[in-house]
mmCIF file of C-alpha atoms in Angstrom:
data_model
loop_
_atom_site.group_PDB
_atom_site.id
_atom_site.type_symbol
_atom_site.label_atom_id
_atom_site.label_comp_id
_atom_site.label_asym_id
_atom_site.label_seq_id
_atom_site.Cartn_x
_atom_site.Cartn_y
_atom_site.Cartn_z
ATOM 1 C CA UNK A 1 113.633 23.783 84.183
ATOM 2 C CA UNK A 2 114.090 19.999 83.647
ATOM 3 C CA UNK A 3 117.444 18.387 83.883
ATOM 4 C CA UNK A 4 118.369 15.953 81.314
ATOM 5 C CA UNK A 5 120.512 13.099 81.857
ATOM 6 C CA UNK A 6 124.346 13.046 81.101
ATOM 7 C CA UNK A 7 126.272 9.704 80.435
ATOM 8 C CA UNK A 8 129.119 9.829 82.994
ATOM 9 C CA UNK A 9 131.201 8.382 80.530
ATOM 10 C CA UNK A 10 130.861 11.745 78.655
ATOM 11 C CA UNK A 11 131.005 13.779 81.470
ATOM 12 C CA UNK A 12 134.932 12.086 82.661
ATOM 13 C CA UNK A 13 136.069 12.897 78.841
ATOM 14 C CA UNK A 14 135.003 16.388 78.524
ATOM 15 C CA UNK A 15 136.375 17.037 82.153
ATOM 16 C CA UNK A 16 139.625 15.535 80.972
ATOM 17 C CA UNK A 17 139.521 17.526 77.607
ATOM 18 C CA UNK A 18 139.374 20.851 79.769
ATOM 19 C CA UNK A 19 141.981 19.634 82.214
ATOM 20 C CA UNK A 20 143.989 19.372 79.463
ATOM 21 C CA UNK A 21 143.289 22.285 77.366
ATOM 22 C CA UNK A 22 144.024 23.996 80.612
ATOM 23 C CA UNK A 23 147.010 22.699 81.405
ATOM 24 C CA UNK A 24 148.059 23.830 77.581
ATOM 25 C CA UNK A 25 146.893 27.220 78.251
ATOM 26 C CA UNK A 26 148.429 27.653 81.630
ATOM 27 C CA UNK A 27 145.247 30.103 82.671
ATOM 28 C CA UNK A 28 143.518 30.952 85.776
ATOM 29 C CA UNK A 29 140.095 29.774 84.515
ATOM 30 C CA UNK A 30 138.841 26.582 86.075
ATOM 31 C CA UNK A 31 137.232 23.907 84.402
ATOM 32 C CA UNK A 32 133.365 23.049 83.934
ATOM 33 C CA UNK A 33 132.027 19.533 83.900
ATOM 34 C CA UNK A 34 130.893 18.462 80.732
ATOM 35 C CA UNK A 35 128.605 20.472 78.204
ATOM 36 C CA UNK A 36 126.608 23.586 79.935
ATOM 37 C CA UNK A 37 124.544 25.002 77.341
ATOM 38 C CA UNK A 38 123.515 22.271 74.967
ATOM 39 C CA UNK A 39 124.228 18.287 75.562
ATOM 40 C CA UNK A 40 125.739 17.924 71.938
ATOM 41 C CA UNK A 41 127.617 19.892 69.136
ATOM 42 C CA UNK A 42 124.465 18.399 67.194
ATOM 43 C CA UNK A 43 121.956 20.257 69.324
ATOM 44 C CA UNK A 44 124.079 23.695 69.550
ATOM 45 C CA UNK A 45 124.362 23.731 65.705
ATOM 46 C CA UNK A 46 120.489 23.329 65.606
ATOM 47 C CA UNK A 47 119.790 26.054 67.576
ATOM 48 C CA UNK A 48 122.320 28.474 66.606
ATOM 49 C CA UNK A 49 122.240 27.882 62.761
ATOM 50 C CA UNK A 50 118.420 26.836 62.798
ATOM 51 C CA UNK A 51 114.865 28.553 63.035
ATOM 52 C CA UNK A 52 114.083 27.946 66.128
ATOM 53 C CA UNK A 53 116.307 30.812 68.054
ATOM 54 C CA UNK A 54 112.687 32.735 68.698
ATOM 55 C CA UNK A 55 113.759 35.392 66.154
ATOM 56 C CA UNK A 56 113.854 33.693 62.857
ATOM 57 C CA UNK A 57 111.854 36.096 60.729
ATOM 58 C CA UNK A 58 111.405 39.304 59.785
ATOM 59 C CA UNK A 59 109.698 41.430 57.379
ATOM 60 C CA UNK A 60 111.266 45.080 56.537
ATOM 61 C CA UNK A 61 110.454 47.140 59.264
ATOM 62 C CA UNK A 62 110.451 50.979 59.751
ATOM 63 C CA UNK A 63 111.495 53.749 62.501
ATOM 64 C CA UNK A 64 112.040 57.327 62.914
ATOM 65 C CA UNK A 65 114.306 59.608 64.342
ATOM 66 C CA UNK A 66 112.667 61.891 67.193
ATOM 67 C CA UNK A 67 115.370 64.458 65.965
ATOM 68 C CA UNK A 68 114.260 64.367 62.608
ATOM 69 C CA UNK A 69 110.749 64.973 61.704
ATOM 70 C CA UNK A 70 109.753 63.382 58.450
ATOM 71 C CA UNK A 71 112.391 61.030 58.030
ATOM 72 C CA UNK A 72 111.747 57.278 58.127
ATOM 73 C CA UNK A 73 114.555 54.700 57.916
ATOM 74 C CA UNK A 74 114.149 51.220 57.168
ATOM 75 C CA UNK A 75 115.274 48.142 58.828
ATOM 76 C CA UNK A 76 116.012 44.999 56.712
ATOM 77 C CA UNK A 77 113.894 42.061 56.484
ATOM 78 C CA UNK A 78 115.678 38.358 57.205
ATOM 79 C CA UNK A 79 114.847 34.911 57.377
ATOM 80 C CA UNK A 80 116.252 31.672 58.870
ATOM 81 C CA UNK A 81 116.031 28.677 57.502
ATOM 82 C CA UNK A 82 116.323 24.727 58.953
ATOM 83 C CA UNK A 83 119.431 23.380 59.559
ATOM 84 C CA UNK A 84 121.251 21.328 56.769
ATOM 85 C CA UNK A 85 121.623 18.065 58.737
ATOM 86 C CA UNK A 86 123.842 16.954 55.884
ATOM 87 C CA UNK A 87 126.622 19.669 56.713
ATOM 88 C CA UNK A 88 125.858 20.142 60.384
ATOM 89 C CA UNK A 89 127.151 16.427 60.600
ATOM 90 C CA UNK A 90 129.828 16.961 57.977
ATOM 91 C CA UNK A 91 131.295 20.474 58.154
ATOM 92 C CA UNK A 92 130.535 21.854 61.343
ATOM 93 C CA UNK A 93 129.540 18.960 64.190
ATOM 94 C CA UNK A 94 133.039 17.707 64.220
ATOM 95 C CA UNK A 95 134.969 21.177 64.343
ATOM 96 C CA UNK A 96 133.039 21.553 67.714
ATOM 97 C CA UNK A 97 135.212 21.659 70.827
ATOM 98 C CA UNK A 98 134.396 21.920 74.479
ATOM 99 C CA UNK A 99 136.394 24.969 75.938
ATOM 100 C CA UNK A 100 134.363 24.008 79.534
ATOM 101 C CA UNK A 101 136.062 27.566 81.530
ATOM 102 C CA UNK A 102 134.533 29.895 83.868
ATOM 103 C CA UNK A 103 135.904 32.566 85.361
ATOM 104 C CA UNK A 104 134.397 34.747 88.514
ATOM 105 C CA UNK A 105 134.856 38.014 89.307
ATOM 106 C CA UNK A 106 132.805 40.767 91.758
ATOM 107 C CA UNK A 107 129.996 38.461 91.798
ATOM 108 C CA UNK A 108 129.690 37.653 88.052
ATOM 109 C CA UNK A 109 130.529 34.586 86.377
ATOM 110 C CA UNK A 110 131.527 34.117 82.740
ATOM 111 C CA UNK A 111 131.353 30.552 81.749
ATOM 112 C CA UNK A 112 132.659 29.849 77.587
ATOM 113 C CA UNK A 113 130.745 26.490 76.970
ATOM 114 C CA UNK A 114 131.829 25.226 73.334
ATOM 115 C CA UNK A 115 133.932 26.790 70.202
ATOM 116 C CA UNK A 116 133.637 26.477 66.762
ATOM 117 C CA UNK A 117 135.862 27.620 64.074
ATOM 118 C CA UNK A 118 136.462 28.086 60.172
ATOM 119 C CA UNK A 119 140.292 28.720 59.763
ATOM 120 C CA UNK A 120 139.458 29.627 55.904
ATOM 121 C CA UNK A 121 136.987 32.121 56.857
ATOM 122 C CA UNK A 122 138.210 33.162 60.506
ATOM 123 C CA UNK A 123 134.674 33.067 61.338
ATOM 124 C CA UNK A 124 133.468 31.358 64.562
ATOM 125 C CA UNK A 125 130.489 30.473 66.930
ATOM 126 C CA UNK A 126 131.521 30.342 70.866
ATOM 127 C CA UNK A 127 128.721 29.730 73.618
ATOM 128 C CA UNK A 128 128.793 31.413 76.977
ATOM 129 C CA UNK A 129 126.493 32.272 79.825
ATOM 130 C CA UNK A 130 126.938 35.417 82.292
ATOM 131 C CA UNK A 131 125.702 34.708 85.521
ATOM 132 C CA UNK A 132 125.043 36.944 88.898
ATOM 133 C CA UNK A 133 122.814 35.731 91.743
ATOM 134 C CA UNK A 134 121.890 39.227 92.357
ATOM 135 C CA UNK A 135 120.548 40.006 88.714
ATOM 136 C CA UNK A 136 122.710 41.211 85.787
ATOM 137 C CA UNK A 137 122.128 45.121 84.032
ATOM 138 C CA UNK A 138 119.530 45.899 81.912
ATOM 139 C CA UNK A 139 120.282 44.676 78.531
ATOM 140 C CA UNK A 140 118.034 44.880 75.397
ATOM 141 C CA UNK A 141 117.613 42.710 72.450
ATOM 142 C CA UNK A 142 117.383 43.378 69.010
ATOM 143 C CA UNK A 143 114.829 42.097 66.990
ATOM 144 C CA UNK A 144 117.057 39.743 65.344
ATOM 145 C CA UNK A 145 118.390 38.602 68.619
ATOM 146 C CA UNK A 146 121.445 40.619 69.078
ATOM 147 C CA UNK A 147 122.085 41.634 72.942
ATOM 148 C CA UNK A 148 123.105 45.367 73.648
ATOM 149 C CA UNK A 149 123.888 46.804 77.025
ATOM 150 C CA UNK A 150 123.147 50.290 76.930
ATOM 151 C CA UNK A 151 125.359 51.071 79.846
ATOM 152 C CA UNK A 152 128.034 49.537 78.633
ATOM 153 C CA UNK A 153 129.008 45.604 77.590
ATOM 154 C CA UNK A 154 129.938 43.034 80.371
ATOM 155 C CA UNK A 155 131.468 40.967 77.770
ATOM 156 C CA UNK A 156 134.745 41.701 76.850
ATOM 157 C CA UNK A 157 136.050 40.365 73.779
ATOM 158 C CA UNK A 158 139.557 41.114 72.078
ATOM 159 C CA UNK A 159 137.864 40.061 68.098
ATOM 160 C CA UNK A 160 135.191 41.378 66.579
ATOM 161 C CA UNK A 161 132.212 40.095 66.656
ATOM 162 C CA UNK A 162 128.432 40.279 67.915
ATOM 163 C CA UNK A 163 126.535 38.537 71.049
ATOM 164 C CA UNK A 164 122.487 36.903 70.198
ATOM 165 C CA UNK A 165 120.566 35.754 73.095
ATOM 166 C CA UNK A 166 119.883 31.961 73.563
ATOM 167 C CA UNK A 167 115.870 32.778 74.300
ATOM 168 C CA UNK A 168 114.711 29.618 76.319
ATOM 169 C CA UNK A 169 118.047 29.180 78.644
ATOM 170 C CA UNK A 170 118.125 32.935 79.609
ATOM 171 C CA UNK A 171 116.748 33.977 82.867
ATOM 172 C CA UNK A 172 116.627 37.159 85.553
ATOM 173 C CA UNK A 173 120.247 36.283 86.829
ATOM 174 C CA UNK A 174 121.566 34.039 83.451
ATOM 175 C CA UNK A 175 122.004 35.250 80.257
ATOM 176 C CA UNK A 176 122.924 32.842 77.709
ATOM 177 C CA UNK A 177 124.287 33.624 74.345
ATOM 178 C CA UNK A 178 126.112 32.710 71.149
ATOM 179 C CA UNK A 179 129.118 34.953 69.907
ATOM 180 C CA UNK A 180 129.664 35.315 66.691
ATOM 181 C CA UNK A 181 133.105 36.381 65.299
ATOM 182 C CA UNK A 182 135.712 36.785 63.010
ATOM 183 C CA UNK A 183 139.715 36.556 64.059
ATOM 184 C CA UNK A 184 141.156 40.085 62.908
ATOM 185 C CA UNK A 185 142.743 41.433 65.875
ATOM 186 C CA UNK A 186 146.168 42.156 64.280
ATOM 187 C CA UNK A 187 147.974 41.910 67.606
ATOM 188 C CA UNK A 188 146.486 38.488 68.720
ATOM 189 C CA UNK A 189 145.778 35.413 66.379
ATOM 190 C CA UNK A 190 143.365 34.299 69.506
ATOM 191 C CA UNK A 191 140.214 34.761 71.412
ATOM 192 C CA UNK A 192 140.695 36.509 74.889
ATOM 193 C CA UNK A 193 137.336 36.447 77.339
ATOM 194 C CA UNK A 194 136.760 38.614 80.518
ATOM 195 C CA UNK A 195 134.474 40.394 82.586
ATOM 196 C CA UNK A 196 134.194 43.832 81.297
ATOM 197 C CA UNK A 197 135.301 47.020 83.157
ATOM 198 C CA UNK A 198 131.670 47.972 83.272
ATOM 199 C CA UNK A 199 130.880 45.018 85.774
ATOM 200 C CA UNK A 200 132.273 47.683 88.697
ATOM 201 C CA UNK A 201 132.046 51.386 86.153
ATOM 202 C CA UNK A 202 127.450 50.403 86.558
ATOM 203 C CA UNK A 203 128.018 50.422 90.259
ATOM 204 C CA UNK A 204 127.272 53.018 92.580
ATOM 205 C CA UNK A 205 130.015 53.149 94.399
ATOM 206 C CA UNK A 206 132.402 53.669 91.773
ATOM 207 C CA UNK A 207 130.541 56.593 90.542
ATOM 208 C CA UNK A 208 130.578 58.101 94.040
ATOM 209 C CA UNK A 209 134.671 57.772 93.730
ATOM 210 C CA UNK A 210 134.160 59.345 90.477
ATOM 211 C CA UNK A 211 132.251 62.568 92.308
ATOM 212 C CA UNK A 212 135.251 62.723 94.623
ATOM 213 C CA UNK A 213 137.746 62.871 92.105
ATOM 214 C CA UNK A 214 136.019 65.618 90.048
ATOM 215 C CA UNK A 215 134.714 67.555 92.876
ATOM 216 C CA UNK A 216 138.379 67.473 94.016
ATOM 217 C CA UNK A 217 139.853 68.785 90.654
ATOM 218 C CA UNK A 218 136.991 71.737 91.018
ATOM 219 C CA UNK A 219 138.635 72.706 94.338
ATOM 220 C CA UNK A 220 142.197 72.681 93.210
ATOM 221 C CA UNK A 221 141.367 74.619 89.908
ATOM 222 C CA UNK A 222 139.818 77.309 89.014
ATOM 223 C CA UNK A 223 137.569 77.784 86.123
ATOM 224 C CA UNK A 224 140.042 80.189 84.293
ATOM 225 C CA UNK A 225 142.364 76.888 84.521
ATOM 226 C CA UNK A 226 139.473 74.676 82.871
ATOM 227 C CA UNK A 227 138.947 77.094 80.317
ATOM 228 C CA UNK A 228 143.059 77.049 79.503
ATOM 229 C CA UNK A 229 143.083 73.542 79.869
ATOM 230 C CA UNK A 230 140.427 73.186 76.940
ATOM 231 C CA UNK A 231 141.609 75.640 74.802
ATOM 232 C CA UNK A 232 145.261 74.116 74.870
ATOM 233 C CA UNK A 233 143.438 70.672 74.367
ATOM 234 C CA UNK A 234 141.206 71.773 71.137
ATOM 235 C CA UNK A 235 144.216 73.814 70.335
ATOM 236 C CA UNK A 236 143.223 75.006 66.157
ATOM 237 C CA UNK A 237 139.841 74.256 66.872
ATOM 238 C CA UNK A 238 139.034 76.998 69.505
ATOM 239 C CA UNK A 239 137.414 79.757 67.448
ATOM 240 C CA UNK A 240 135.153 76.969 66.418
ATOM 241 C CA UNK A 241 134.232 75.907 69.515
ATOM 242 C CA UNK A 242 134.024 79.760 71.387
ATOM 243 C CA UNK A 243 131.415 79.699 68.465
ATOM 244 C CA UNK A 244 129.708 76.640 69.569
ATOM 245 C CA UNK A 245 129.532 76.244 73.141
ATOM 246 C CA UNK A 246 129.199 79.176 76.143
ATOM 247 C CA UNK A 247 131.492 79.898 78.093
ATOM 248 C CA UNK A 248 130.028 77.777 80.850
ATOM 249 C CA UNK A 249 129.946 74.548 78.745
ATOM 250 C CA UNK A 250 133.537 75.110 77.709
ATOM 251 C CA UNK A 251 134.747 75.019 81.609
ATOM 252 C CA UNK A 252 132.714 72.457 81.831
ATOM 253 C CA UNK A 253 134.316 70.112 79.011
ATOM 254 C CA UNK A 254 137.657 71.813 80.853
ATOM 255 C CA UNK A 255 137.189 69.905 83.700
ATOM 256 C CA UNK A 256 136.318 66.922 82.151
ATOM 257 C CA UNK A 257 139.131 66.637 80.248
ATOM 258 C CA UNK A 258 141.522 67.150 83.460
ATOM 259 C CA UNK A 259 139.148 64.177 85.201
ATOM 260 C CA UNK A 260 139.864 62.040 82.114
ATOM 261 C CA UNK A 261 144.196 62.861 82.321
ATOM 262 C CA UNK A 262 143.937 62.519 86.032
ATOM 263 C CA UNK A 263 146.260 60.340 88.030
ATOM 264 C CA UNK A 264 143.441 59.768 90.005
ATOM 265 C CA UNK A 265 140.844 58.447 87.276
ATOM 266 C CA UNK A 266 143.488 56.138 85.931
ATOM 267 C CA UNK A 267 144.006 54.547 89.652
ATOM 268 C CA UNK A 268 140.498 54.100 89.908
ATOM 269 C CA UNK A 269 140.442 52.492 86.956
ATOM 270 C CA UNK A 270 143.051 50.142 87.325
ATOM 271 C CA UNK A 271 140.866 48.724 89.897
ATOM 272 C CA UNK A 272 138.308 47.606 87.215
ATOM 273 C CA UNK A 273 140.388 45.591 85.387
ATOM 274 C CA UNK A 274 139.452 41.952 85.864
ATOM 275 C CA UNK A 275 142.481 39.866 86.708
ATOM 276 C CA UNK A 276 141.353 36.852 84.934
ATOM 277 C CA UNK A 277 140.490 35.965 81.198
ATOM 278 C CA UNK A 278 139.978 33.106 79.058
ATOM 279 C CA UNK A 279 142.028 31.748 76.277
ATOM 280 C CA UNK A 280 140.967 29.827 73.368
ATOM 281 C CA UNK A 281 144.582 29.762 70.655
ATOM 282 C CA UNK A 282 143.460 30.091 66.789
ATOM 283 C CA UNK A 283 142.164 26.121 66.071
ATOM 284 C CA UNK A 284 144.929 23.802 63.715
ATOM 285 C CA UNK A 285 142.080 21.884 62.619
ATOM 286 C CA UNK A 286 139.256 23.812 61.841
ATOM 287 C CA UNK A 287 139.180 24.010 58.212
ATOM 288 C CA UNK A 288 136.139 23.751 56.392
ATOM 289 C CA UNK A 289 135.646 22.952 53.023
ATOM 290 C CA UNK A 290 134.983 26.298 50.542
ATOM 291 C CA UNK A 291 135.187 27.301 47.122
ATOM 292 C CA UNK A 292 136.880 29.785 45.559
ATOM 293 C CA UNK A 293 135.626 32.260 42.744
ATOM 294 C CA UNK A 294 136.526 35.374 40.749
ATOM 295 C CA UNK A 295 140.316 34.860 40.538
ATOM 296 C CA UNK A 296 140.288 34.537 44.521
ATOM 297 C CA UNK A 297 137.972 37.516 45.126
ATOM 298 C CA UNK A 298 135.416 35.766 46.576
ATOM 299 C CA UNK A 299 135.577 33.106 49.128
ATOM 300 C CA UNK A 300 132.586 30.732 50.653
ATOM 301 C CA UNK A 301 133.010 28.109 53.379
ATOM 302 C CA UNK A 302 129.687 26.892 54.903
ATOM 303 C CA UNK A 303 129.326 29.457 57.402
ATOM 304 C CA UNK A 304 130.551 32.948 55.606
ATOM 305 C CA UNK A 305 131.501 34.620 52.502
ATOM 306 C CA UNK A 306 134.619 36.995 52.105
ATOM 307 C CA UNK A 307 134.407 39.461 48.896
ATOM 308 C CA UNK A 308 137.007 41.635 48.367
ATOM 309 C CA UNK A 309 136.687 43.825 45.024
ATOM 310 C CA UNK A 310 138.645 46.725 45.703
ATOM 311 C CA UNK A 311 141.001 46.155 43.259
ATOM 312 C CA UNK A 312 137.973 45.579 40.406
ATOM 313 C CA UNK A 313 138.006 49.148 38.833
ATOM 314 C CA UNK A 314 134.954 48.301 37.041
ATOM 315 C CA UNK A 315 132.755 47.414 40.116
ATOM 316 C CA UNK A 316 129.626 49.367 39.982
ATOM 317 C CA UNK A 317 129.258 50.364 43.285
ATOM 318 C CA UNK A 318 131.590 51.901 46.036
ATOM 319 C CA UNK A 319 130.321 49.212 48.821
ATOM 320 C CA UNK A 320 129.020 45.853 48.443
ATOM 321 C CA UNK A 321 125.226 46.518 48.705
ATOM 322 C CA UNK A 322 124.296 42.967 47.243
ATOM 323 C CA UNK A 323 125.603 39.509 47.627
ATOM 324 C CA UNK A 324 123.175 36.585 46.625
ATOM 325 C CA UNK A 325 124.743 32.406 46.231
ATOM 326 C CA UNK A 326 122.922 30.552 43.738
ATOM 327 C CA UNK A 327 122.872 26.329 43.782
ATOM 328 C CA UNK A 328 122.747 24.059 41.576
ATOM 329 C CA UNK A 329 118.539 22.977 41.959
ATOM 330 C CA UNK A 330 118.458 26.672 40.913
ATOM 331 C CA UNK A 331 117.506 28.244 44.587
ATOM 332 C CA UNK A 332 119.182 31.282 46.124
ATOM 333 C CA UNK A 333 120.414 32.727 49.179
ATOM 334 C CA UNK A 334 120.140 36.663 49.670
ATOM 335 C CA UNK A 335 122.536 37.503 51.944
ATOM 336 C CA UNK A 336 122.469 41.062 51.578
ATOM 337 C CA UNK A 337 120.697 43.963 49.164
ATOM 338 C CA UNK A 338 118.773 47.361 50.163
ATOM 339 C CA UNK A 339 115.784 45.761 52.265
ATOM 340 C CA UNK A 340 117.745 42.082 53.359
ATOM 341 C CA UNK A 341 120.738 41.227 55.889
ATOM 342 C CA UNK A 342 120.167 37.143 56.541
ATOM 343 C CA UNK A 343 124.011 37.543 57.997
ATOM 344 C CA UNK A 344 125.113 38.001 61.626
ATOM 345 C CA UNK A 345 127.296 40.682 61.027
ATOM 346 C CA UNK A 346 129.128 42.134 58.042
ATOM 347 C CA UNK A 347 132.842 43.174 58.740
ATOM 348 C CA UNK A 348 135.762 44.321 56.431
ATOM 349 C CA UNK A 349 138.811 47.031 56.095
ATOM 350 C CA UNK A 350 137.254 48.772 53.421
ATOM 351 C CA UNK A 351 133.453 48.948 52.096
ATOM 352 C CA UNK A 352 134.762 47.042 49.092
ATOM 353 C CA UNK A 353 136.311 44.594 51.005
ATOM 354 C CA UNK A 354 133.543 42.378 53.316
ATOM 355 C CA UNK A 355 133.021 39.341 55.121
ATOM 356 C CA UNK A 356 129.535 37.997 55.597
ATOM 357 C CA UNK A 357 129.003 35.588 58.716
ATOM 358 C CA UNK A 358 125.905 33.599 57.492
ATOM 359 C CA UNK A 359 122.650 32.859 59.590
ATOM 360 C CA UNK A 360 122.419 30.054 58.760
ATOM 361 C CA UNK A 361 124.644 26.555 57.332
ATOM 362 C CA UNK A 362 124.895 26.355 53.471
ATOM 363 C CA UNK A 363 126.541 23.267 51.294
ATOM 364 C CA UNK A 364 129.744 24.838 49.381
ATOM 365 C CA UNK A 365 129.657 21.676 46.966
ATOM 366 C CA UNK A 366 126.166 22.845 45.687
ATOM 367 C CA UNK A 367 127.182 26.698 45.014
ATOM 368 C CA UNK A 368 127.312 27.204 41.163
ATOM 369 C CA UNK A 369 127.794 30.879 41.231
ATOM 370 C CA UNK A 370 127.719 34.129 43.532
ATOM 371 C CA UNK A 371 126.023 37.028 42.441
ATOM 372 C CA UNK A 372 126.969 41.104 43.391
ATOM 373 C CA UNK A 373 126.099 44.454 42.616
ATOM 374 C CA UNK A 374 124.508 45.014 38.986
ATOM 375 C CA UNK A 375 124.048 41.346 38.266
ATOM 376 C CA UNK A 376 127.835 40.539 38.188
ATOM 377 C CA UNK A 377 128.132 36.837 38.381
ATOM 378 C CA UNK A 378 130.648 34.434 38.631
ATOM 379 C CA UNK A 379 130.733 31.105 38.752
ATOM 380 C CA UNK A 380 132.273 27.877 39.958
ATOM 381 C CA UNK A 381 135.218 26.801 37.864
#
């Protein structure tokens, strides 16, 4: 890969910006020189919000279930669109903030790159790479770019929110990726980062502890015991299961369930904990503009929309199956119907009550209305 040139005039203020945002912070995580991912908040917004991520479009696709001869489920169609250079530069570019941390842990490496945040929305955008010289687990990506580790994540977040893979800095032993997210932890207004518990859980040498423990609960107990211990466990629930299972199966989930209340497991355990994290507080100044519609049910900033209808006893549907924002030269964005989802992820405490993180940038000051289920539209006041 080429290297491109940093001013070292750039370099001494971002190392001084994560000096002091450590200091602030008062964490373990050390401090990276200068921008890692992209060399400006111009060029992260153009890949992140653009369509140029290598998975940009989509037509409706289809798949079956092996278990379920027959049936065939669909899977939305999207579409990205260019940047809006106008609201990159005003809107987003300068709520951009080098968080420069990295912390290491059994050979992996969690670097958080740059932050952005919407403090009318929640919604965010944080860069990171994942790094292991001897190759990271086998992870699989979505067609729309979302990264899943079937074995179990190696990010661990404490909001929710979804991980796409940055295509063209990714490699064997680097995986570089965008998190999208909304603040709605209730016990923490903040974003915590770690290494996940499945860095050492993938390992073989855990699960050989794991063997031990179990195959040292099979000793100690007999398989009447396993059988009491599930029946006490399932408690009302044991005709059912007697039903259900054989008798075989049942000591089976009996001595799973004394491995999982062990003393033992939870020692283990404790061990996979990693002892560092990284802390990014809820931003003071990342407010973007937004308009506000339907008597404050509906909310857009550039980057997401929050609907909440639950309270609208005449909405015609029990979940919000379309949202579409029409602008002023008369073009619309589809966010979501049956066959569309041009959104990152789609979050909210009740199927009435939904926030949409956009994939891509739109210009609040153009909206004239927003459009739900059976043509309900309101408009700008």
């Amino acid at each position: 890969m080429t290297k491109k040139r940093i001013s070292a005039g750039r370099i001494i203020r971002n190392i001084l910006a994560a000096a002091i945002i450590l200091s602030m912070l008062g964490i373990t995580a050390y401090a990276v020189a200068g921008y890692v991912i992209f060399d400006s908040p111009q060029d992260m917004l153009t890949s992140i919000f653009g369509d140029k991520t290598g998975y940009d479009h989509k037509d409706v696709t289809h798949w079956t279930d092996p278990e379920k001869p027959g049936e065939i489920y669909d899977n939305p169609a999207y579409d990205r669109v260019p940047v809006d250079e106008e609201v990159m530069q005003s809107e987003a570019a300068p709520r951009v903030t080098p968080v420069g941390q990295s912390i290491s842990w059994k050979g992996y490496t969690l670097t958080v790159d740059a932050n952005m945040y919407d403090k009318v929305t929640k919604c965010g955008v944080l860069t990171y790479t994942i790094e292991n010289p001897d190759g990271l687990p086998h992870y699989e990506i979505a067609k729309n770019g979302e990264i899943y580790f079937p074995d179990g994540e190696i990010l661990h977040v404490n909001q929710y929110g979804y991980s796409y893979v940055i295509k063209d800095q990714s490699t064997q032993n680097k995986l570089t990726a965008t998190y999208y997210y909304q603040l709605r932890n209730p016990k923490n207004s903040g974003l915590e980062l770690t290494l996940s518990e499945y860095v050492l859980k993938n390992t073989e040498a855990y699960q050989k502890k794991l063997e031990a423990i179990q195959e040292q609960l099979m000793r100690e107990h007999t398989q009447e015991e396993a059988l009491a211990f599930e029946k006490t466990y399932v408690s009302s629930d044991w005709e059912w299961f007697e039903e259900n299972f054989t008798r075989e199966e049942l000591i089976q989930k009996g001595y799973e369930g004394m491995l999982l209340m062990s003393q033992e497991l939870k020692e283990l355990d404790a061990q996979c904990v990693c002892p560092d994290k990284i802390t990014i507080p809820e931003a003071d100044l990342g407010e973007m503009s937004s308009v506000t519609l339907a008597d404050g049910k509906i909310t857009v900033s550039p980057i997401a929309i929050c609907v909440d209808v639950t309270d609208m006893q005449d909405y015609p549907n029990g979940y919000i199956a379309v949202t579409k924002i029409r602008f002023k030269d008369g073009s619309e964005y589809l966010v979501r119907d049956d066959n569309t989802a041009n959104y990152m992820f789609a979050v909210g405490k009740t199927d009435r009550d939904v926030t949409f993180m956009f994939n891509r940038m739109i210009d609040v000051n153009e909206i004239t209305s927003v459009i739900l289920d059976g043509g309900l539209e309101f408009s700008v006041n």
